[in-house]
Coordinates of C-alpha atoms in Angstrom, one line a residue:
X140 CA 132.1 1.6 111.0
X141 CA 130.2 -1.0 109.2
X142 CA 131.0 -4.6 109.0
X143 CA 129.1 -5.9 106.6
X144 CA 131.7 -5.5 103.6
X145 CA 131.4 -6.9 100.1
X146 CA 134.5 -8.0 98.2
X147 CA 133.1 -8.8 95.0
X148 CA 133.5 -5.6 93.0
X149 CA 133.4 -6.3 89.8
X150 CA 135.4 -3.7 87.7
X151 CA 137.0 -2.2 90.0
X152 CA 140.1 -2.0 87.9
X153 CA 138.3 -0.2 85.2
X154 CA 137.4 2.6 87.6
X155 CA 139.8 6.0 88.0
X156 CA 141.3 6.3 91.2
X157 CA 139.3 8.6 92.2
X158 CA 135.7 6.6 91.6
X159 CA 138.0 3.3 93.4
X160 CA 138.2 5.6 96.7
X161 CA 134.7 6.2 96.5
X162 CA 133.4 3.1 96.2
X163 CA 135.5 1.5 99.4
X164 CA 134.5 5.1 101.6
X165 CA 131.1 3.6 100.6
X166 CA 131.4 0.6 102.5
X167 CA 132.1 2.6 105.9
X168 CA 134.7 0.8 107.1
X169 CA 137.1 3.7 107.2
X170 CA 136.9 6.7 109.8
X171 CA 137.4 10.4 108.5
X172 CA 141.1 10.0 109.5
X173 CA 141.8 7.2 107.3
X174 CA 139.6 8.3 104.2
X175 CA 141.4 11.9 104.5
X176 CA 144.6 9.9 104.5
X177 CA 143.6 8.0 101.3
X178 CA 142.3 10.4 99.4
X179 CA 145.2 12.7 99.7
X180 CA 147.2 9.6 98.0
X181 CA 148.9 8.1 101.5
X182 CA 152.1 9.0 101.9
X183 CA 154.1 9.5 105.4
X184 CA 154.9 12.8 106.5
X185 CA 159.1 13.5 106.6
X186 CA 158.8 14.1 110.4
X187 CA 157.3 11.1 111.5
X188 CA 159.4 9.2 109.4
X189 CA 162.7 11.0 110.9
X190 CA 161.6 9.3 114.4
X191 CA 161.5 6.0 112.9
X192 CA 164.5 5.2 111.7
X193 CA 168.0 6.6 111.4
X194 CA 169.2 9.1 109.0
X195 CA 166.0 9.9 107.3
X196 CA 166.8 12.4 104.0
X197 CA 162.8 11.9 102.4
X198 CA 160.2 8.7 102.1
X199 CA 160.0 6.1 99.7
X200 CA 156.6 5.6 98.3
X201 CA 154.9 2.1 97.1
X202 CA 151.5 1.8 95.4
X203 CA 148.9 0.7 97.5
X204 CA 145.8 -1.3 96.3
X205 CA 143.8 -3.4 97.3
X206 CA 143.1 -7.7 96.5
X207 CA 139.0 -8.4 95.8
X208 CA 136.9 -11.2 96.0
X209 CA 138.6 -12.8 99.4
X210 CA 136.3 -14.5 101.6
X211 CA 137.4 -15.8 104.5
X212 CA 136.3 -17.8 107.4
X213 CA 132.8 -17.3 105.7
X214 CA 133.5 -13.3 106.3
X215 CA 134.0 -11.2 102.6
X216 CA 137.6 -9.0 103.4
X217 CA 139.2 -6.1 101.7
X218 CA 143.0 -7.1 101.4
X219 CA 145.6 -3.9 100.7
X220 CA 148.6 -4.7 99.6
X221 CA 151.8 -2.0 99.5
X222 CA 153.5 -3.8 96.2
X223 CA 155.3 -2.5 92.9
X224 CA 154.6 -5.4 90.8
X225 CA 151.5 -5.3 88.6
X226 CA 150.8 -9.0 88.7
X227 CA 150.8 -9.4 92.3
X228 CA 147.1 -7.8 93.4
X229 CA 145.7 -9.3 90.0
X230 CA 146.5 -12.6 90.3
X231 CA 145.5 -13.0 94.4
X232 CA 142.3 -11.1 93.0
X233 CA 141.6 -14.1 90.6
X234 CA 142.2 -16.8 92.4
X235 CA 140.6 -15.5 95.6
X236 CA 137.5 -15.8 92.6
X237 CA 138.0 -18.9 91.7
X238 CA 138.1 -20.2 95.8
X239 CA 135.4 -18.1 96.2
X240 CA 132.9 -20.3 94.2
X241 CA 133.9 -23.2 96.0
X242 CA 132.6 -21.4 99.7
X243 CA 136.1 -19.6 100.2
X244 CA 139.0 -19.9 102.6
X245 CA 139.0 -21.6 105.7
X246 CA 141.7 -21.6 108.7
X247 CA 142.4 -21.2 112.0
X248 CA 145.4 -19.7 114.2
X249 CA 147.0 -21.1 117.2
X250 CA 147.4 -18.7 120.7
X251 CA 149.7 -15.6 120.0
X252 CA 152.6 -18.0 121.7
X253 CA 156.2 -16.0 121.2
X254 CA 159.5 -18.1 122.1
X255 CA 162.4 -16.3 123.9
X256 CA 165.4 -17.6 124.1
X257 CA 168.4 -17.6 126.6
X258 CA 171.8 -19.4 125.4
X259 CA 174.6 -20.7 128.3
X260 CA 177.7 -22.3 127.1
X261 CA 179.8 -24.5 128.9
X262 CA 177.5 -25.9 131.1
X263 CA 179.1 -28.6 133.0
X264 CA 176.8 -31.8 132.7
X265 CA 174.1 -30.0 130.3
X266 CA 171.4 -32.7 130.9
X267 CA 171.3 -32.5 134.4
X268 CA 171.4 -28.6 134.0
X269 CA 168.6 -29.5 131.8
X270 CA 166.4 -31.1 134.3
X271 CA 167.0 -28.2 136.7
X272 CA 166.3 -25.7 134.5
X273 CA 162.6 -27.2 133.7
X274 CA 161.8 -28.1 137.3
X275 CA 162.5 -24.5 138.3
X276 CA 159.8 -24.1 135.7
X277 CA 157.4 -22.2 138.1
X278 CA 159.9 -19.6 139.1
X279 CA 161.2 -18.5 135.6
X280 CA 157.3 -17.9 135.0
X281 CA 157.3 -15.9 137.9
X282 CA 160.7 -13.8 136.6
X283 CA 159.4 -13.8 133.0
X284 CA 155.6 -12.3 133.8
X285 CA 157.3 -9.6 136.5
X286 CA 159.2 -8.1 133.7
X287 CA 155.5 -7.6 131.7
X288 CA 152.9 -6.6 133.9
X289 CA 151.0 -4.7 131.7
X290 CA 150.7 -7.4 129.3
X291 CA 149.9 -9.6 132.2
X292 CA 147.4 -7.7 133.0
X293 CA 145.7 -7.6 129.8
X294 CA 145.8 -12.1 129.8
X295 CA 148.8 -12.7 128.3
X296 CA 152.6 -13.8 130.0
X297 CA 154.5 -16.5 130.4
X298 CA 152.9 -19.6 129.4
X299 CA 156.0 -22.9 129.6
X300 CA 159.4 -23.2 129.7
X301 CA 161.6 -25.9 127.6
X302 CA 165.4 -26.7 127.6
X303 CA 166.8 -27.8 124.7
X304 CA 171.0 -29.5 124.7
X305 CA 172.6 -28.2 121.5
X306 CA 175.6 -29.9 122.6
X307 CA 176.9 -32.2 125.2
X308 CA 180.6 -31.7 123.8
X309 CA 180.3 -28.5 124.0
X310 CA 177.9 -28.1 127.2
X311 CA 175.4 -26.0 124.9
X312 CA 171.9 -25.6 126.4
X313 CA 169.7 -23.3 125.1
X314 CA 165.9 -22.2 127.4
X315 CA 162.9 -21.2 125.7
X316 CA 160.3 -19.3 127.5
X317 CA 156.8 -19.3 125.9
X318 CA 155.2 -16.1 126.3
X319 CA 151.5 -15.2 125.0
X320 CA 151.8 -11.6 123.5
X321 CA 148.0 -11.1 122.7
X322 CA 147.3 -8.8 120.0
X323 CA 150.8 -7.9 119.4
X324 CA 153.3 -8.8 117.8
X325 CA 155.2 -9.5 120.6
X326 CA 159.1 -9.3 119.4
X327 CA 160.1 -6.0 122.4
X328 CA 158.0 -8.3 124.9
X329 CA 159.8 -11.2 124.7
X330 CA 163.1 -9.2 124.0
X331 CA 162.1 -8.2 127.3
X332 CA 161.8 -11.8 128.8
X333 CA 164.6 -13.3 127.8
X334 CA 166.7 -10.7 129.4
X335 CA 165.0 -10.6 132.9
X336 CA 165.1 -14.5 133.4
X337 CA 168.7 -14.5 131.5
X338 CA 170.7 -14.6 135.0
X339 CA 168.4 -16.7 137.1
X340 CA 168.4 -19.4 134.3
X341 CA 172.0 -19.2 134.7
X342 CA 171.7 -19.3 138.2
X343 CA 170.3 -22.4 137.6
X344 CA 171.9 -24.1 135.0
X345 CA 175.6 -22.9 135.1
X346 CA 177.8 -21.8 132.2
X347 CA 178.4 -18.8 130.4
X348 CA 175.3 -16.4 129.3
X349 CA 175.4 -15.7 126.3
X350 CA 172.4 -14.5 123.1
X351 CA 168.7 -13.8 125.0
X352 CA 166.4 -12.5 121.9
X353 CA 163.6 -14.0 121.0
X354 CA 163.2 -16.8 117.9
X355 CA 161.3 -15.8 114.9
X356 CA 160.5 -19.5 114.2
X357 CA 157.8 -19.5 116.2
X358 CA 156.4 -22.9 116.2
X359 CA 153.9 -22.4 118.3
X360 CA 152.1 -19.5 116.5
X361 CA 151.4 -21.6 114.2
X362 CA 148.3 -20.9 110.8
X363 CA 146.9 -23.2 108.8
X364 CA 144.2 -22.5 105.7
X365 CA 143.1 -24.3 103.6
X366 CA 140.4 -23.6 99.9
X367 CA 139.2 -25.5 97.3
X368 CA 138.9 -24.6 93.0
X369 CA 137.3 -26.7 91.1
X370 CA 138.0 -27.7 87.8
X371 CA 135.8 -25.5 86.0
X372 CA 136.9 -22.4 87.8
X373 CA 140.3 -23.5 87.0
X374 CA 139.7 -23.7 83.1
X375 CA 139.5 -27.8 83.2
X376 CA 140.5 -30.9 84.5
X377 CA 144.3 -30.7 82.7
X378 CA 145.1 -27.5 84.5
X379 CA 144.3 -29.1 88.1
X380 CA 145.9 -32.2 87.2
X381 CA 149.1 -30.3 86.1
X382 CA 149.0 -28.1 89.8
X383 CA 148.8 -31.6 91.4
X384 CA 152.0 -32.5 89.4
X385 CA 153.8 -29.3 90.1
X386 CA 153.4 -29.7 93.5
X387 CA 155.0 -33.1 93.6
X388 CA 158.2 -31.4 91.7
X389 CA 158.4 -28.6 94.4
X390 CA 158.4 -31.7 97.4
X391 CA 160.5 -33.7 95.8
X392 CA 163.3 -30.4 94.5
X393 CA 164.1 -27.7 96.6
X394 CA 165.4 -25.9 93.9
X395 CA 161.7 -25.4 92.8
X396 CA 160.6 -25.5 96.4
X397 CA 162.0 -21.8 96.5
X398 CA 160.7 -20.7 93.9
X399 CA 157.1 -21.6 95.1
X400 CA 157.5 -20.2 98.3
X401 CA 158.5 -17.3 97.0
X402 CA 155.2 -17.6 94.9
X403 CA 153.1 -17.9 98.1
X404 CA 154.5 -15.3 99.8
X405 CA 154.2 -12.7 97.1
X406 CA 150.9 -12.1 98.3
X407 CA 151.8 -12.5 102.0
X408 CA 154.3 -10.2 102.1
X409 CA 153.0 -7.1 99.9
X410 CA 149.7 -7.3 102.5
X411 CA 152.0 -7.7 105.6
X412 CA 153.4 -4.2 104.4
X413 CA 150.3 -2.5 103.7
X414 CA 149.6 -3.6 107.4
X415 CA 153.1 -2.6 109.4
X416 CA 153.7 -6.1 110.0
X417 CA 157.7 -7.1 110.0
X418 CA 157.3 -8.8 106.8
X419 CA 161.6 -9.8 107.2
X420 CA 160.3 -11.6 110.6
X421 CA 157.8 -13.1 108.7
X422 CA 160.0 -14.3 105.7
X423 CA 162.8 -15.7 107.9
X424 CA 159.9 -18.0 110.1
X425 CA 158.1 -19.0 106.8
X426 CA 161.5 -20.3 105.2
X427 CA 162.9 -21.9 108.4
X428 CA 159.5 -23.8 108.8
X429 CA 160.1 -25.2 105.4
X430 CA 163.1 -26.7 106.2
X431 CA 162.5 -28.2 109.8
X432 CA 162.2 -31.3 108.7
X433 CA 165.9 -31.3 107.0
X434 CA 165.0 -31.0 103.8
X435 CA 163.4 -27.2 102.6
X436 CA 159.9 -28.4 101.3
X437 CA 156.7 -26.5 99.8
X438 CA 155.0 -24.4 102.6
X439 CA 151.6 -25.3 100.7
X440 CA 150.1 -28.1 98.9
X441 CA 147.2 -28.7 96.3
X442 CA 145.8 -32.2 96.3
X443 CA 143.7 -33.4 93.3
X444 CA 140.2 -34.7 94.5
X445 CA 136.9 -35.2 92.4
X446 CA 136.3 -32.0 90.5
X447 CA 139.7 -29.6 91.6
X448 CA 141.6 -29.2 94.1
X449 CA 142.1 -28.8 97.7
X450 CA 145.0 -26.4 99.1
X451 CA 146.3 -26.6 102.6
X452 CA 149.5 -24.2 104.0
X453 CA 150.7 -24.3 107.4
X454 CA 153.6 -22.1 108.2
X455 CA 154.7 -19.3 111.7
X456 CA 153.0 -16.2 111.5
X457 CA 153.6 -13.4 114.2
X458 CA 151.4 -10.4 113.4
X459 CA 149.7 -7.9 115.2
X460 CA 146.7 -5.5 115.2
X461 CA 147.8 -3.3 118.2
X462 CA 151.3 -1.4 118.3
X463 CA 154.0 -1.0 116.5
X464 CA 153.5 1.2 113.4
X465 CA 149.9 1.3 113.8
X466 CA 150.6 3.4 116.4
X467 CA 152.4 6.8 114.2
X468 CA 151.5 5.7 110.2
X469 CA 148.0 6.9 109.1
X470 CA 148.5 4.3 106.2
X471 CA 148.8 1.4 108.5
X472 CA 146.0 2.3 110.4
X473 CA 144.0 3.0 107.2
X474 CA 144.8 -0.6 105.5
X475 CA 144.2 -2.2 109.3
X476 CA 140.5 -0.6 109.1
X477 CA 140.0 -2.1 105.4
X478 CA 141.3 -5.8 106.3
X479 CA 138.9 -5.4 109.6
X480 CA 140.8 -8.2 111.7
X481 CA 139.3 -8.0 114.9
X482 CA 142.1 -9.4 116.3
X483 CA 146.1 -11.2 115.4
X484 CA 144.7 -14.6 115.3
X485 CA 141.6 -13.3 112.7
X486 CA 144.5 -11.2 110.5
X487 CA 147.3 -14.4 110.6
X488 CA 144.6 -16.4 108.8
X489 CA 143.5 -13.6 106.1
X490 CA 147.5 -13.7 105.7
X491 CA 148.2 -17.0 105.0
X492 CA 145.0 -16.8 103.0
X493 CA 146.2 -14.3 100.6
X494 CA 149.7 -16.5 100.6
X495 CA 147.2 -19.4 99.2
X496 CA 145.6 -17.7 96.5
X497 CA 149.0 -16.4 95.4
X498 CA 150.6 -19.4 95.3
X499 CA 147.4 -21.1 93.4
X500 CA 147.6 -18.1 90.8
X501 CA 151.0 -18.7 90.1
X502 CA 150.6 -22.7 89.9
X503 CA 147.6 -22.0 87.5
X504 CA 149.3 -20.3 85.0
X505 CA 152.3 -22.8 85.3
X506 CA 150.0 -25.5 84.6
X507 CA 148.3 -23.5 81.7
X508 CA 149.7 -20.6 79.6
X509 CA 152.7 -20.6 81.4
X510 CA 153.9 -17.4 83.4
X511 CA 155.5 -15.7 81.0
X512 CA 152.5 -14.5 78.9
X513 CA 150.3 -12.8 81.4
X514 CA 152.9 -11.6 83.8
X515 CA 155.0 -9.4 80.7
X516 CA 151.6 -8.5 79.7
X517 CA 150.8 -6.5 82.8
X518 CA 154.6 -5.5 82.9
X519 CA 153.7 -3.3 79.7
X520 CA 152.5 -0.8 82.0
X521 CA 156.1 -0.4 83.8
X522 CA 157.8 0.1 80.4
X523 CA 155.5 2.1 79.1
X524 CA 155.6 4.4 82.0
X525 CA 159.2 4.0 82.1
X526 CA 159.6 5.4 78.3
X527 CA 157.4 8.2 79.4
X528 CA 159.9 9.4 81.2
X529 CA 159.4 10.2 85.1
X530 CA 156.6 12.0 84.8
X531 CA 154.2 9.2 84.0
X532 CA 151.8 8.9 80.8
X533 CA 149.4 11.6 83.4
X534 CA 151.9 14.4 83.2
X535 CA 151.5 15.8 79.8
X536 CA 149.0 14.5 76.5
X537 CA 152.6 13.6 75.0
X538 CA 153.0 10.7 72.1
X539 CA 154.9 8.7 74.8
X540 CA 151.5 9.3 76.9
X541 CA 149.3 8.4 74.0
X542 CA 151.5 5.2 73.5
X543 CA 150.8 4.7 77.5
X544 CA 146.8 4.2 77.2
X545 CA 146.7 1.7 74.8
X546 CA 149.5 -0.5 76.9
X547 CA 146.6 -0.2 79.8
X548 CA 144.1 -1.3 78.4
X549 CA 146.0 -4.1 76.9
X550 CA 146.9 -4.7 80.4
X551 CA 143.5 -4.6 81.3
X552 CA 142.0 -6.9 79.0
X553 CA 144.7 -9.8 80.6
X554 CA 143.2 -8.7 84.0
X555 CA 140.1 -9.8 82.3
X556 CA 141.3 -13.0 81.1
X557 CA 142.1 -14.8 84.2
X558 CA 145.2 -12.3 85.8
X559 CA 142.9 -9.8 87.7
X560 CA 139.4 -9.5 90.0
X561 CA 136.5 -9.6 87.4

């Protein structure tokens, strides 16, 4: 499959479905599994979904598009995202233009390092259990790494162990094992872990045993990204200066601080389900992050500089390109093909990427129009179809279905204005 991918289309929202499909098979970055998948509108067959989860009576469908124009880490990238809002694809489309003039985004991920942990209570003298627990260092290694061979064997394991006293009242000590989970996700790996060292670090240490799970603030899976607009991309020198100011309100108020996160990870999240990825893992590491320091602060900044601004996030991201649903959904594997991550490092950045341009979108229209006026704008297409009843505008040349074009093109011609790709 090719490589060499272009993610500039302009128009692409003007196209049918049909002529949208065509032009990404053109690109030949999907196989004939994944473009027979696609073109028979995606969906997950009722069997495999009755061996997913529990109590399965049918599927539950999202649309699935895809985010242009994102460059990153000088490489162009297709971005599908599984989302129901309308604004959510245009907006990371337009702002992935506007970084894209300024060289695109930039970022890097730290090792695929998962944390396990093992909880003891009542540990008599908990800092001298402490000290024990870390100079038997080498053997929980061993313990962890002989409970994964296979991923062993493939360069990851155990990696360092840390002890960490909740409590000296209450003789609470909790061990972290760091485990390298390669292309993976990692969360049944280090699952696994934590419970084979769980009675040698009590051994050890003393106490009762109690929780051994991993920890989906993983601090040491760390990405960081970081783009530049400038001013003119932005629609002037005002705009930028009010997203340097709005920044400053969401550091100094976490009241506002949610609400921008939640901005940034509109993106994040829609493209973390188009992928398989646990986008609830995800959500509870991003939001924990923001509030390590005490007080819940803005994953992501913009700082004003000569001619725009400069954005930086830095937030946990486990995700993986091997396993997990990829293994039994055609539609994961098709959207893995189209973001081309060659590997969990490669996809955390175009991740957090997508989180940036989100969040930049959002801030822009604060700063500007406000988000009121393009956002309802594309919402006419959700009403519209909604009056139409549950057939959609498609199912029948019906006034509510003549109503229904207009609405799109209006919607359309805000895409054009600054909300979508072109």
């Amino acid at each position: 499959m090719s490589q060499n991918v272009f993610s500039r289309i302009s128009g692409f929202y003007k196209r049918c479905l049909e002529d949208r499909l065509s032009a990404i098979e053109a690109l030949g970055v999907l196989d004939e599994d994944a473009r027979a998948h696609l073109a028979s509108g995606g969906g997950l067959p009722t069997a495999v979904a009755d061996r997913l989860c529990e109590n399965v009576i049918a599927t539950h469908a999202l649309p699935l598009g895809l985010a242009l124009n994102f460059r990153v880490n000088q490489r162009d990238v297709l971005v599908p995202m599984a989302v129901e809002e309308p604004s959510v694809i245009a907006a990371a489309s337009n702002a992935a233009r506007m970084v894209r003039l300024s060289g695109g985004f930039t970022g890097e991920a730290d090792p695929p390092i998962m944390t396990a942990q093992v909880q003891l209570d009542d540990v008599p003298d908990v800092d001298a259990a402490a000290s024990r627990v870390v100079a038997a260092r080498a053997s929980l290694l061993a313990a962890g790494d002989a409970a994964i061979p296979r991923m062993v064997a493939r360069g990851g394991g155990c990696r360092d162990v840390e002890a960490r006293v909740l409590s000296a009242e209450l003789g609470v000590l909790v061990v972290h094992l760091y485990v390298e989970v390669g292309d993976a996700m990692g969360a049944n790996l280090v699952d696994t872990v934590a419970e084979a060292v769980a009675p040698l670090v009590q051994r050890i240490a003393g106490g009762t045993l109690g929780l051994r799970i991993l920890s989906n603030l993983t601090v040491r899976r760390l990405v960081r990204v970081t783009a530049t607009a400038s001013d003119e991309a932005l629609g002037g020198a005002e705009v930028a200066s009010g997203i340097a100011r709005a920044i400053r309100f969401a550091e100094l108020d976490p009241y506002r601080a949610a609400t921008h996160n939640k901005g940034f990870m509109n993106g994040l999240d829609a493209t973390a389900v188009a992928l398989g990825q646990d986008f609830r893992a995800i959500e509870a590491g991003a939001h924990a992050y923001a509030a390590m320091s005490g007080r819940y602060r803005p994953l992501s900044t913009w700082e004003r500089i000569p001619g725009g601004v400069v954005g930086r996030a830095e937030l946990p991201l486990a995700v993986g390109t091997v396993g997990g649903l990829a293994e039994v959904h055609a539609g994961v594997r098709a959207a893995l093909q189209l973001v081309g991550a060659k590997s969990a490092r490669e996809l955390a950045v175009v991740l957090a990427s997508v989180g940036l341009a989100s969040n930049l979108a959002a801030l822009r229209a604060l700063a500007s129009e406000g988000i009121q006026r393009g956002h309802m704008r594309l919402h006419e297409r959700k009403r519209a179809l909604a009056a139409a009843g549950s057939g959609g505008a498609a199912a029948s040349p019906s006034g509510e279905a003549k109503r229904f074009a207009p609405e799109r093109a209006d919607g359309a011609r805000v895409v054009q204005q600054g909300e979508g790709e072109t």
